[in-house]
Amino acid sequence: MTSSYLLKLTGLSILIFTLSLSCLRAQNIRGTVWDENHNGLSYATVRLLHPDSIFVAGVCTDSVGHYQIKASYTGNYLLGISSIGFKTKFIPVHVLQDEVRLEPVVLDVEAVRLGEVMVNASSFIRQKDHVLIIPEKTQVRHSASGYDLLYRLMIPEVEVDRINGKVSAIGGETTLYIDGRKADAREIRNLNPKDVEKIEYYDVPTGKYMNDISAINFVMKQHESGGYVSFNADQKIGYLSGDYNVVAKLSKKSMDYTLFAGYSQREYSKLTDDRQEAFVFTDRVVRRQSTLLDDRVKNNSQYAQLNISNKQDKRLLSGKLSLVHSDSPDNYNRRSLLYDGDKENIESFSNVSQSGWKPNLELYGHWDVTDKQYLETTVVGSYTHNQYRYSYQENDYTVLTDNQEDMYELYAILNYGIQFKHRNALTIQGFHFHTVSSIDYRIGNIPWQHFWEKE
């Protein structure tokens, strides 16, 4: 009886294991995308989504409109198909077998008719691996930053948060570049839209952008000579909170010099905050009511950044030197606390002070070795110094923390790319990341810690 039972159980386990492998095996979805004349639509974006619109995978159609995309398991999906100048379509797909062949999908031309005038997305040009966008004069005229310009371009499926400086597409955050060099939010915010010649949008990135979910590259105009100085400020009314920035740019033949500098500050107090809190332990739950009696939030930061670039027909060299300082002195709050079972309130007091500064140096180079080969390298080094002090007191209970941290970071990336026939390409990437961090604990039993990491 025992041997028979074990044999049946083993057989059942093998069956369950086999079924699990079948469900986990990748499923291929094949199809074709046509325009309204039933011609294959090349380089349309095809995205596979869960029924709740969570991104799964994305590909582009080939030169005749064919696509193949892999689903991670059987079940229900949504297939989103889009292309610049056409209306996006979403098709429900039910995957049961190893391969699903769908009927051709016809995309309708997207146009807005105004009386006798037909307006099409003529400034959007589909290239072999990206979308080329030429900003119109009105879009440039009404934009004050790179984020404003992206917002007014209204690129399909791209969302632009101009306030927080974030750009995202289906699948996650979009990486932003200036002349092929990765740019930070400060550079995009201070970008002069009049200097932008064109924008490249990689909805399914390949080549040097292969590690990005999606990528946008600002291609800048090359001025023979000239320059400008601009200033912008954001001041909140009613309490102390402001952000002030100045940008100066000078162009001379193939050289560009850009200086960014800014200052921001914030200070406010007298907030209202009432809480009902519960602390769950293994043997009991402790509840308390917390009311904010007095507080102050105060911080400020300054930055300066110098960008120098040299642009030729076959190469681009650039360097970026920046320094950032931040300070949050004597931030505190005082609270009234009442624990369950107690009849009288007690008070707590906390104080936080922290400051830090960070110099950073970035070197970037791009060389077109031949018409079909390129070499690109990025080297970044930075040093960060932080100080953090924290104290908390509640009756006779006191917590004190006083730390100092020094961190060194260095990373280098090297890309090599080559184009083959039939629009095939190969990209090879090598990189090295190196981080060294030392923390000095001025209060406590641990005197210091040293971390070393590389990849």
Short mmCIF file of C-alpha atoms in Angstrom, two decimals:
data_model
loop_
_atom_site.label_atom_id
_atom_site.label_comp_id
_atom_site.label_asym_id
_atom_site.label_seq_id
_atom_site.Cartn_x
_atom_site.Cartn_y
_atom_site.Cartn_z
CA MET A 1 0.00 0.00 0.00
CA THR A 2 2.76 2.42 0.87
CA SER A 3 4.74 1.83 -2.36
CA SER A 4 1.58 2.22 -4.47
CA TYR A 5 0.69 5.45 -2.68
CA LEU A 6 4.18 6.87 -3.19
CA LEU A 7 4.09 5.91 -6.86
CA LYS A 8 0.76 7.68 -7.39
CA LEU A 9 2.01 10.71 -5.47
CA THR A 10 5.19 10.85 -7.56
CA GLY A 11 3.19 10.64 -10.76
CA LEU A 12 0.91 13.46 -9.59
CA SER A 13 3.95 15.60 -8.71
CA ILE A 14 5.45 15.04 -12.16
CA LEU A 15 2.12 15.98 -13.77
CA ILE A 16 1.86 19.20 -11.72
CA PHE A 17 5.49 20.05 -12.49
CA THR A 18 4.91 19.46 -16.21
CA LEU A 19 1.81 21.65 -16.20
CA SER A 20 3.72 24.38 -14.37
CA LEU A 21 6.49 24.34 -16.95
CA SER A 22 3.89 24.55 -19.71
CA CYS A 23 2.31 27.63 -18.12
CA LEU A 24 5.68 29.32 -17.59
CA ARG A 25 7.02 28.65 -21.09
CA ALA A 26 7.15 31.79 -23.24
CA GLN A 27 4.33 32.09 -25.78
CA ASN A 28 4.89 33.76 -29.16
CA ILE A 29 2.36 36.24 -30.54
CA ARG A 30 2.73 37.04 -34.24
CA GLY A 31 0.87 39.47 -36.45
CA THR A 32 0.97 42.28 -39.01
CA VAL A 33 0.15 45.98 -38.84
CA TRP A 34 -1.31 47.71 -41.93
CA ASP A 35 -2.12 51.28 -42.82
CA GLU A 36 -5.52 52.18 -44.26
CA ASN A 37 -4.36 51.05 -47.73
CA HIS A 38 -3.38 47.62 -46.38
CA ASN A 39 0.30 48.33 -46.79
CA GLY A 40 2.67 47.03 -44.10
CA LEU A 41 3.31 49.77 -41.51
CA SER A 42 7.00 49.73 -40.68
CA TYR A 43 8.36 50.45 -37.19
CA ALA A 44 5.01 50.73 -35.46
CA THR A 45 5.20 50.24 -31.68
CA VAL A 46 3.64 47.03 -30.35
CA ARG A 47 3.26 46.71 -26.57
CA LEU A 48 1.98 43.71 -24.64
CA LEU A 49 0.09 44.64 -21.48
CA HIS A 50 -1.66 42.86 -18.65
CA PRO A 51 -5.46 43.43 -18.54
CA ASP A 52 -4.81 46.15 -15.90
CA SER A 53 -2.45 47.91 -18.40
CA ILE A 54 0.81 46.88 -16.66
CA PHE A 55 3.61 46.71 -19.23
CA VAL A 56 4.92 43.23 -20.15
CA ALA A 57 7.01 43.58 -23.32
CA GLY A 58 7.45 45.83 -26.36
CA VAL A 59 8.73 45.48 -29.94
CA CYS A 60 8.64 47.34 -33.26
CA THR A 61 7.25 46.04 -36.52
CA ASP A 62 9.79 45.33 -39.25
CA SER A 63 10.04 47.06 -42.63
CA VAL A 64 6.93 45.24 -43.95
CA GLY A 65 4.81 45.54 -40.80
CA HIS A 66 5.40 42.10 -39.22
CA TYR A 67 5.97 41.70 -35.48
CA GLN A 68 6.64 38.95 -32.97
CA ILE A 69 6.32 39.42 -29.22
CA LYS A 70 6.66 36.96 -26.33
CA ALA A 71 4.16 36.47 -23.51
CA SER A 72 5.57 35.08 -20.27
CA TYR A 73 2.60 32.74 -19.62
CA THR A 74 -0.81 31.75 -20.92
CA GLY A 75 -3.81 33.93 -20.14
CA ASN A 76 -5.44 37.22 -21.09
CA TYR A 77 -3.51 40.24 -22.37
CA LEU A 78 -3.99 43.57 -24.13
CA LEU A 79 -2.04 44.36 -27.28
CA GLY A 80 -1.45 48.10 -27.80
CA ILE A 81 -0.41 49.13 -31.31
CA SER A 82 0.59 52.72 -32.10
CA SER A 83 2.50 54.75 -34.64
CA ILE A 84 3.06 58.47 -35.06
CA GLY A 85 0.28 59.95 -37.21
CA PHE A 86 -2.12 57.02 -36.57
CA LYS A 87 -4.74 56.27 -33.94
CA THR A 88 -3.67 53.84 -31.23
CA LYS A 89 -5.55 50.53 -31.07
CA PHE A 90 -5.88 48.11 -28.15
CA ILE A 91 -6.77 44.49 -28.92
CA PRO A 92 -7.63 41.81 -26.32
CA VAL A 93 -5.52 38.68 -26.78
CA HIS A 94 -6.14 35.28 -25.20
CA VAL A 95 -3.01 33.09 -25.17
CA LEU A 96 -3.59 29.34 -24.83
CA GLN A 97 -0.97 27.64 -27.01
CA ASP A 98 2.74 28.12 -27.70
CA GLU A 99 2.10 30.41 -30.68
CA VAL A 100 -0.77 32.77 -31.45
CA ARG A 101 -1.24 34.22 -34.93
CA LEU A 102 -3.45 37.31 -35.05
CA GLU A 103 -5.34 38.81 -37.95
CA PRO A 104 -3.75 41.93 -39.53
CA VAL A 105 -4.49 45.13 -37.62
CA VAL A 106 -5.35 48.25 -39.61
CA LEU A 107 -4.43 51.60 -38.03
CA ASP A 108 -6.47 54.65 -39.00
CA VAL A 109 -4.78 57.95 -39.84
CA GLU A 110 -5.09 60.44 -37.00
CA ALA A 111 -6.15 63.84 -38.28
CA VAL A 112 -8.18 66.79 -37.01
CA ARG A 113 -10.46 68.49 -39.54
CA LEU A 114 -11.02 72.22 -39.02
CA GLY A 115 -13.51 73.41 -41.61
CA GLU A 116 -11.77 72.87 -44.96
CA VAL A 117 -8.33 72.47 -43.35
CA MET A 118 -6.78 69.07 -42.61
CA VAL A 119 -4.05 69.06 -39.95
CA ASN A 120 -1.75 66.02 -39.79
CA ALA A 121 1.28 65.25 -37.61
CA SER A 122 3.70 66.32 -40.32
CA SER A 123 6.42 67.26 -37.81
CA PHE A 124 6.65 63.60 -36.70
CA ILE A 125 8.87 61.51 -38.95
CA ARG A 126 9.31 57.78 -38.39
CA GLN A 127 12.97 56.78 -38.76
CA LYS A 128 14.32 53.23 -38.77
CA ASP A 129 14.65 52.97 -34.97
CA HIS A 130 13.08 56.15 -33.56
CA VAL A 131 10.66 59.00 -34.17
CA LEU A 132 12.13 62.31 -35.32
CA ILE A 133 10.20 65.37 -34.12
CA ILE A 134 10.68 68.90 -35.48
CA PRO A 135 9.25 71.46 -33.01
CA GLU A 136 7.00 74.10 -34.54
CA LYS A 137 7.62 77.80 -33.95
CA THR A 138 4.51 78.24 -31.82
CA GLN A 139 5.52 75.31 -29.60
CA VAL A 140 8.97 76.81 -29.08
CA ARG A 141 7.63 80.34 -28.53
CA HIS A 142 5.32 79.26 -25.70
CA SER A 143 7.88 77.05 -23.94
CA ALA A 144 10.23 78.17 -21.17
CA SER A 145 12.13 74.91 -20.57
CA GLY A 146 12.83 71.50 -22.05
CA TYR A 147 9.93 70.04 -20.08
CA ASP A 148 7.57 72.71 -21.44
CA LEU A 149 8.64 71.88 -24.99
CA LEU A 150 8.07 68.13 -24.50
CA TYR A 151 4.66 68.87 -22.98
CA ARG A 152 3.57 70.95 -25.98
CA LEU A 153 4.84 68.41 -28.51
CA MET A 154 2.19 65.97 -27.22
CA ILE A 155 4.13 62.85 -28.15
CA PRO A 156 1.68 59.89 -28.08
CA GLU A 157 1.84 57.83 -24.86
CA VAL A 158 4.43 60.20 -23.30
CA GLU A 159 3.43 61.97 -20.07
CA VAL A 160 5.33 65.08 -18.95
CA ASP A 161 5.25 66.33 -15.35
CA ARG A 162 6.59 69.86 -15.73
CA ILE A 163 6.37 70.69 -12.01
CA ASN A 164 8.37 67.72 -10.70
CA GLY A 165 10.56 67.32 -13.79
CA LYS A 166 9.60 63.77 -14.81
CA VAL A 167 8.84 62.21 -18.20
CA SER A 168 7.31 58.75 -18.51
CA ALA A 169 5.87 56.42 -21.13
CA ILE A 170 4.15 53.03 -20.95
CA GLY A 171 6.46 50.81 -18.93
CA GLY A 172 8.16 53.43 -16.76
CA GLU A 173 10.27 56.59 -16.66
CA THR A 174 11.83 57.96 -19.84
CA THR A 175 15.57 58.70 -19.85
CA LEU A 176 16.48 62.14 -21.23
CA TYR A 177 19.59 63.01 -23.25
CA ILE A 178 21.15 66.16 -24.76
CA ASP A 179 23.19 65.49 -27.92
CA GLY A 180 23.42 61.83 -26.90
CA ARG A 181 24.70 62.57 -23.38
CA LYS A 182 22.50 61.62 -20.43
CA ALA A 183 21.15 64.81 -18.84
CA ASP A 184 19.79 65.51 -15.37
CA ALA A 185 16.57 67.31 -14.48
CA ARG A 186 18.37 70.61 -13.84
CA GLU A 187 19.77 70.71 -17.38
CA ILE A 188 16.39 69.93 -18.96
CA ARG A 189 14.64 72.52 -16.79
CA ASN A 190 17.15 75.23 -17.81
CA LEU A 191 17.23 74.21 -21.48
CA ASN A 192 16.45 77.04 -23.91
CA PRO A 193 13.79 75.71 -26.34
CA LYS A 194 15.09 78.06 -29.07
CA ASP A 195 18.36 76.10 -29.08
CA VAL A 196 16.62 72.78 -29.85
CA GLU A 197 16.92 71.76 -33.49
CA LYS A 198 15.02 68.46 -33.24
CA ILE A 199 14.02 65.73 -30.81
CA GLU A 200 14.55 61.98 -31.16
CA TYR A 201 12.09 59.69 -29.38
CA TYR A 202 13.07 56.02 -28.96
CA ASP A 203 9.87 54.23 -27.97
CA VAL A 204 11.53 50.79 -28.16
CA PRO A 205 15.20 51.67 -27.54
CA THR A 206 18.07 49.85 -29.22
CA GLY A 207 21.79 50.49 -29.58
CA LYS A 208 23.25 52.91 -27.03
CA TYR A 209 19.79 53.38 -25.47
CA MET A 210 19.20 49.63 -25.03
CA ASN A 211 19.17 49.82 -21.20
CA ASP A 212 16.37 52.43 -21.17
CA ILE A 213 12.64 51.75 -21.08
CA SER A 214 12.26 54.66 -23.49
CA ALA A 215 14.56 57.55 -24.39
CA ILE A 216 14.30 61.14 -25.63
CA ASN A 217 17.34 62.93 -27.10
CA PHE A 218 17.42 66.71 -27.55
CA VAL A 219 19.57 67.56 -30.59
CA MET A 220 20.84 71.12 -30.16
CA LYS A 221 21.55 73.75 -32.80
CA GLN A 222 25.17 74.60 -33.50
CA HIS A 223 25.70 78.38 -33.38
CA GLU A 224 28.76 80.03 -34.92
CA SER A 225 28.90 82.66 -32.20
CA GLY A 226 26.71 84.42 -29.66
CA GLY A 227 25.17 83.77 -26.29
CA TYR A 228 22.48 84.69 -23.81
CA VAL A 229 21.76 85.08 -20.10
CA SER A 230 18.42 84.07 -18.58
CA PHE A 231 16.99 84.20 -15.07
CA ASN A 232 13.94 82.48 -13.61
CA ALA A 233 12.45 82.54 -10.13
CA ASP A 234 9.64 80.75 -8.31
CA GLN A 235 8.49 82.36 -5.08
CA LYS A 236 5.61 81.03 -2.97
CA ILE A 237 3.29 83.65 -1.49
CA GLY A 238 2.42 83.40 2.20
CA TYR A 239 5.55 81.68 3.53
CA LEU A 240 9.26 81.50 2.78
CA SER A 241 9.76 79.15 -0.16
CA GLY A 242 11.57 80.08 -3.34
CA ASP A 243 13.72 78.74 -6.17
CA TYR A 244 15.99 81.06 -8.17
CA ASN A 245 18.15 80.10 -11.17
CA VAL A 246 20.41 81.80 -13.69
CA VAL A 247 21.76 80.36 -16.96
CA ALA A 248 24.49 81.86 -19.16
CA LYS A 249 25.55 80.36 -22.49
CA LEU A 250 28.31 81.33 -24.90
CA SER A 251 28.90 79.74 -28.34
CA LYS A 252 31.98 80.23 -30.47
CA LYS A 253 32.38 78.08 -33.59
CA SER A 254 32.43 74.45 -32.41
CA MET A 255 32.65 75.30 -28.69
CA ASP A 256 29.73 75.77 -26.28
CA TYR A 257 30.06 77.03 -22.69
CA THR A 258 27.05 76.88 -20.38
CA LEU A 259 26.94 77.96 -16.74
CA PHE A 260 24.06 77.06 -14.40
CA ALA A 261 23.70 78.42 -10.88
CA GLY A 262 20.82 78.46 -8.44
CA TYR A 263 19.60 78.87 -4.90
CA SER A 264 16.50 77.50 -3.18
CA GLN A 265 15.17 77.90 0.36
CA ARG A 266 12.20 76.89 2.42
CA GLU A 267 11.07 77.69 5.95
CA TYR A 268 7.69 77.28 7.61
CA SER A 269 6.20 76.43 11.00
CA LYS A 270 2.95 76.21 12.98
CA LEU A 271 1.65 73.14 11.19
CA THR A 272 -1.40 71.21 12.39
CA ASP A 273 -0.98 67.46 12.78
CA ASP A 274 -3.12 65.06 14.86
CA ARG A 275 -2.44 61.32 14.72
CA GLN A 276 -3.88 58.06 16.01
CA GLU A 277 -0.94 55.62 16.19
CA ALA A 278 -0.68 51.90 16.96
CA PHE A 279 2.58 50.07 17.76
CA VAL A 280 2.27 46.31 17.27
CA PHE A 281 4.56 44.08 19.33
CA THR A 282 4.65 40.29 19.50
CA ASP A 283 2.73 40.19 22.79
CA ARG A 284 0.69 43.40 22.76
CA VAL A 285 -0.47 46.50 20.87
CA VAL A 286 0.26 50.00 22.21
CA ARG A 287 -1.91 52.89 21.01
CA ARG A 288 -1.39 56.60 21.47
CA GLN A 289 -2.78 59.96 20.39
CA SER A 290 -0.24 62.48 19.06
CA THR A 291 -0.78 66.23 18.61
CA LEU A 292 1.79 68.62 17.13
CA LEU A 293 2.37 71.60 19.44
CA ASP A 294 5.30 73.41 17.82
CA ASP A 295 7.59 72.83 14.87
CA ARG A 296 9.95 74.35 12.31
CA VAL A 297 11.06 73.12 8.89
CA LYS A 298 14.01 74.95 7.36
CA ASN A 299 16.36 74.04 4.52
CA ASN A 300 18.34 75.62 1.72
CA SER A 301 20.49 74.45 -1.19
CA GLN A 302 22.84 75.94 -3.76
CA TYR A 303 24.36 74.59 -6.94
CA ALA A 304 26.73 75.63 -9.72
CA GLN A 305 27.44 73.69 -12.90
CA LEU A 306 29.71 74.37 -15.88
CA ASN A 307 29.21 72.48 -19.15
CA ILE A 308 31.78 72.65 -21.97
CA SER A 309 31.27 70.85 -25.29
CA ASN A 310 33.06 70.61 -28.62
CA LYS A 311 30.97 69.34 -31.52
CA GLN A 312 32.42 68.29 -34.89
CA ASP A 313 30.94 66.33 -37.80
CA LYS A 314 32.39 63.01 -36.63
CA ARG A 315 32.71 63.49 -32.88
CA LEU A 316 31.32 65.15 -29.77
CA LEU A 317 33.35 65.84 -26.62
CA SER A 318 31.86 67.33 -23.47
CA GLY A 319 32.69 67.87 -19.82
CA LYS A 320 30.49 68.76 -16.86
CA LEU A 321 31.73 70.06 -13.51
CA SER A 322 29.17 70.66 -10.78
CA LEU A 323 28.99 71.44 -7.06
CA VAL A 324 25.86 71.02 -4.92
CA HIS A 325 25.45 72.06 -1.27
CA SER A 326 22.44 71.52 0.99
CA ASP A 327 21.74 72.44 4.60
CA SER A 328 18.83 71.73 6.95
CA PRO A 329 19.70 73.32 10.31
CA ASP A 330 17.75 72.87 13.54
CA ASN A 331 14.53 71.31 12.25
CA TYR A 332 12.46 70.40 15.28
CA ASN A 333 8.97 69.45 16.47
CA ARG A 334 7.30 69.20 19.88
CA ARG A 335 4.34 66.88 20.42
CA SER A 336 1.78 66.06 23.08
CA LEU A 337 1.38 62.29 23.58
CA LEU A 338 -1.32 60.28 25.36
CA TYR A 339 -0.91 56.50 25.64
CA ASP A 340 -3.79 54.09 26.29
CA GLY A 341 -4.17 53.60 30.04
CA ASP A 342 -2.42 56.85 30.97
CA LYS A 343 -4.37 59.74 32.44
CA GLU A 344 -1.91 62.54 31.73
CA ASN A 345 -0.29 63.73 28.52
CA ILE A 346 3.47 63.77 28.13
CA GLU A 347 5.61 65.69 25.66
CA SER A 348 8.23 64.61 23.15
CA PHE A 349 10.86 66.72 21.43
CA SER A 350 12.93 65.89 18.35
CA ASN A 351 15.63 67.85 16.55
CA VAL A 352 17.28 67.11 13.18
CA SER A 353 20.23 68.90 11.57
CA GLN A 354 21.90 67.72 8.39
CA SER A 355 24.17 69.18 5.74
CA GLY A 356 26.10 67.93 2.74
CA TRP A 357 28.02 68.92 -0.34
CA LYS A 358 28.93 67.06 -3.50
CA PRO A 359 31.39 67.92 -6.31
CA ASN A 360 30.95 65.92 -9.52
CA LEU A 361 32.96 65.60 -12.75
CA GLU A 362 31.60 63.95 -15.91
CA LEU A 363 33.46 63.40 -19.19
CA TYR A 364 31.68 62.22 -22.34
CA GLY A 365 32.87 61.37 -25.85
CA HIS A 366 31.19 60.08 -29.01
CA TRP A 367 33.09 59.19 -32.19
CA ASP A 368 31.69 58.04 -35.55
CA VAL A 369 34.42 55.56 -36.53
CA THR A 370 32.75 54.97 -39.92
CA ASP A 371 29.31 55.68 -41.35
CA LYS A 372 28.07 52.48 -39.69
CA GLN A 373 30.25 52.26 -36.56
CA TYR A 374 30.47 54.41 -33.46
CA LEU A 375 32.35 54.45 -30.17
CA GLU A 376 31.06 56.17 -27.03
CA THR A 377 32.43 56.53 -23.53
CA THR A 378 31.31 58.16 -20.27
CA VAL A 379 33.42 58.59 -17.14
CA VAL A 380 31.93 60.06 -13.94
CA GLY A 381 33.60 60.70 -10.60
CA SER A 382 32.06 62.27 -7.50
CA TYR A 383 32.68 62.84 -3.80
CA THR A 384 29.93 63.31 -1.19
CA HIS A 385 30.30 64.57 2.37
CA ASN A 386 27.25 64.37 4.68
CA GLN A 387 26.68 65.24 8.34
CA TYR A 388 23.57 64.10 10.23
CA ARG A 389 22.54 64.86 13.82
CA TYR A 390 19.34 63.64 15.45
CA SER A 391 17.99 63.76 19.00
CA TYR A 392 14.70 62.57 20.49
CA GLN A 393 13.48 62.92 24.06
CA GLU A 394 10.33 61.55 25.72
CA ASN A 395 10.26 61.72 29.53
CA ASP A 396 13.50 60.06 30.65
CA TYR A 397 14.03 58.27 27.32
CA THR A 398 16.62 59.88 25.03
CA VAL A 399 18.04 58.92 21.61
CA LEU A 400 21.12 60.66 20.15
CA THR A 401 22.69 60.18 16.71
CA ASP A 402 25.67 62.02 15.25
CA ASN A 403 27.08 60.62 11.99
CA GLN A 404 29.49 61.78 9.34
CA GLU A 405 29.69 60.06 5.94
CA ASP A 406 32.21 60.34 3.11
CA MET A 407 31.46 58.57 -0.16
CA TYR A 408 33.51 58.26 -3.35
CA GLU A 409 31.92 57.07 -6.59
CA LEU A 410 33.50 56.29 -9.95
CA TYR A 411 31.93 54.66 -12.98
CA ALA A 412 32.89 54.27 -16.61
CA ILE A 413 30.82 53.03 -19.56
CA LEU A 414 32.08 52.11 -23.03
CA ASN A 415 29.72 51.44 -25.95
CA TYR A 416 30.56 50.12 -29.41
CA GLY A 417 27.89 49.86 -32.11
CA ILE A 418 27.84 48.69 -35.71
CA GLN A 419 25.08 48.62 -38.35
CA PHE A 420 24.67 45.66 -40.71
CA LYS A 421 22.54 45.04 -43.78
CA HIS A 422 18.74 44.73 -43.55
CA ARG A 423 18.73 47.17 -40.61
CA ASN A 424 20.37 44.74 -38.21
CA ALA A 425 22.70 46.11 -35.56
CA LEU A 426 25.07 44.96 -32.84
CA THR A 427 25.87 46.88 -29.64
CA ILE A 428 28.55 45.89 -27.14
CA GLN A 429 28.71 47.58 -23.74
CA GLY A 430 31.32 47.40 -21.01
CA PHE A 431 31.06 49.17 -17.68
CA HIS A 432 32.66 49.46 -14.24
CA PHE A 433 31.06 50.87 -11.08
CA HIS A 434 33.11 51.58 -7.97
CA THR A 435 31.86 52.93 -4.62
CA VAL A 436 33.73 53.53 -1.36
CA SER A 437 31.84 54.77 1.71
CA SER A 438 33.05 55.54 5.23
CA ILE A 439 30.72 56.38 8.14
CA ASP A 440 31.99 57.81 11.42
CA TYR A 441 29.57 57.26 14.35
CA ARG A 442 30.44 59.89 16.91
CA ILE A 443 27.87 58.55 19.41
CA GLY A 444 27.28 54.85 20.10
CA ASN A 445 29.17 51.60 20.43
CA ILE A 446 30.21 51.33 16.76
CA PRO A 447 33.07 53.79 16.05
CA TRP A 448 33.03 53.61 12.23
CA GLN A 449 32.12 51.51 9.20
CA HIS A 450 33.81 51.20 5.83
CA PHE A 451 32.05 49.89 2.71
CA TRP A 452 33.67 49.01 -0.60
CA GLU A 453 31.73 47.86 -3.64
CA LYS A 454 32.47 47.39 -7.32
CA GLU A 455 30.75 45.79 -10.30
#
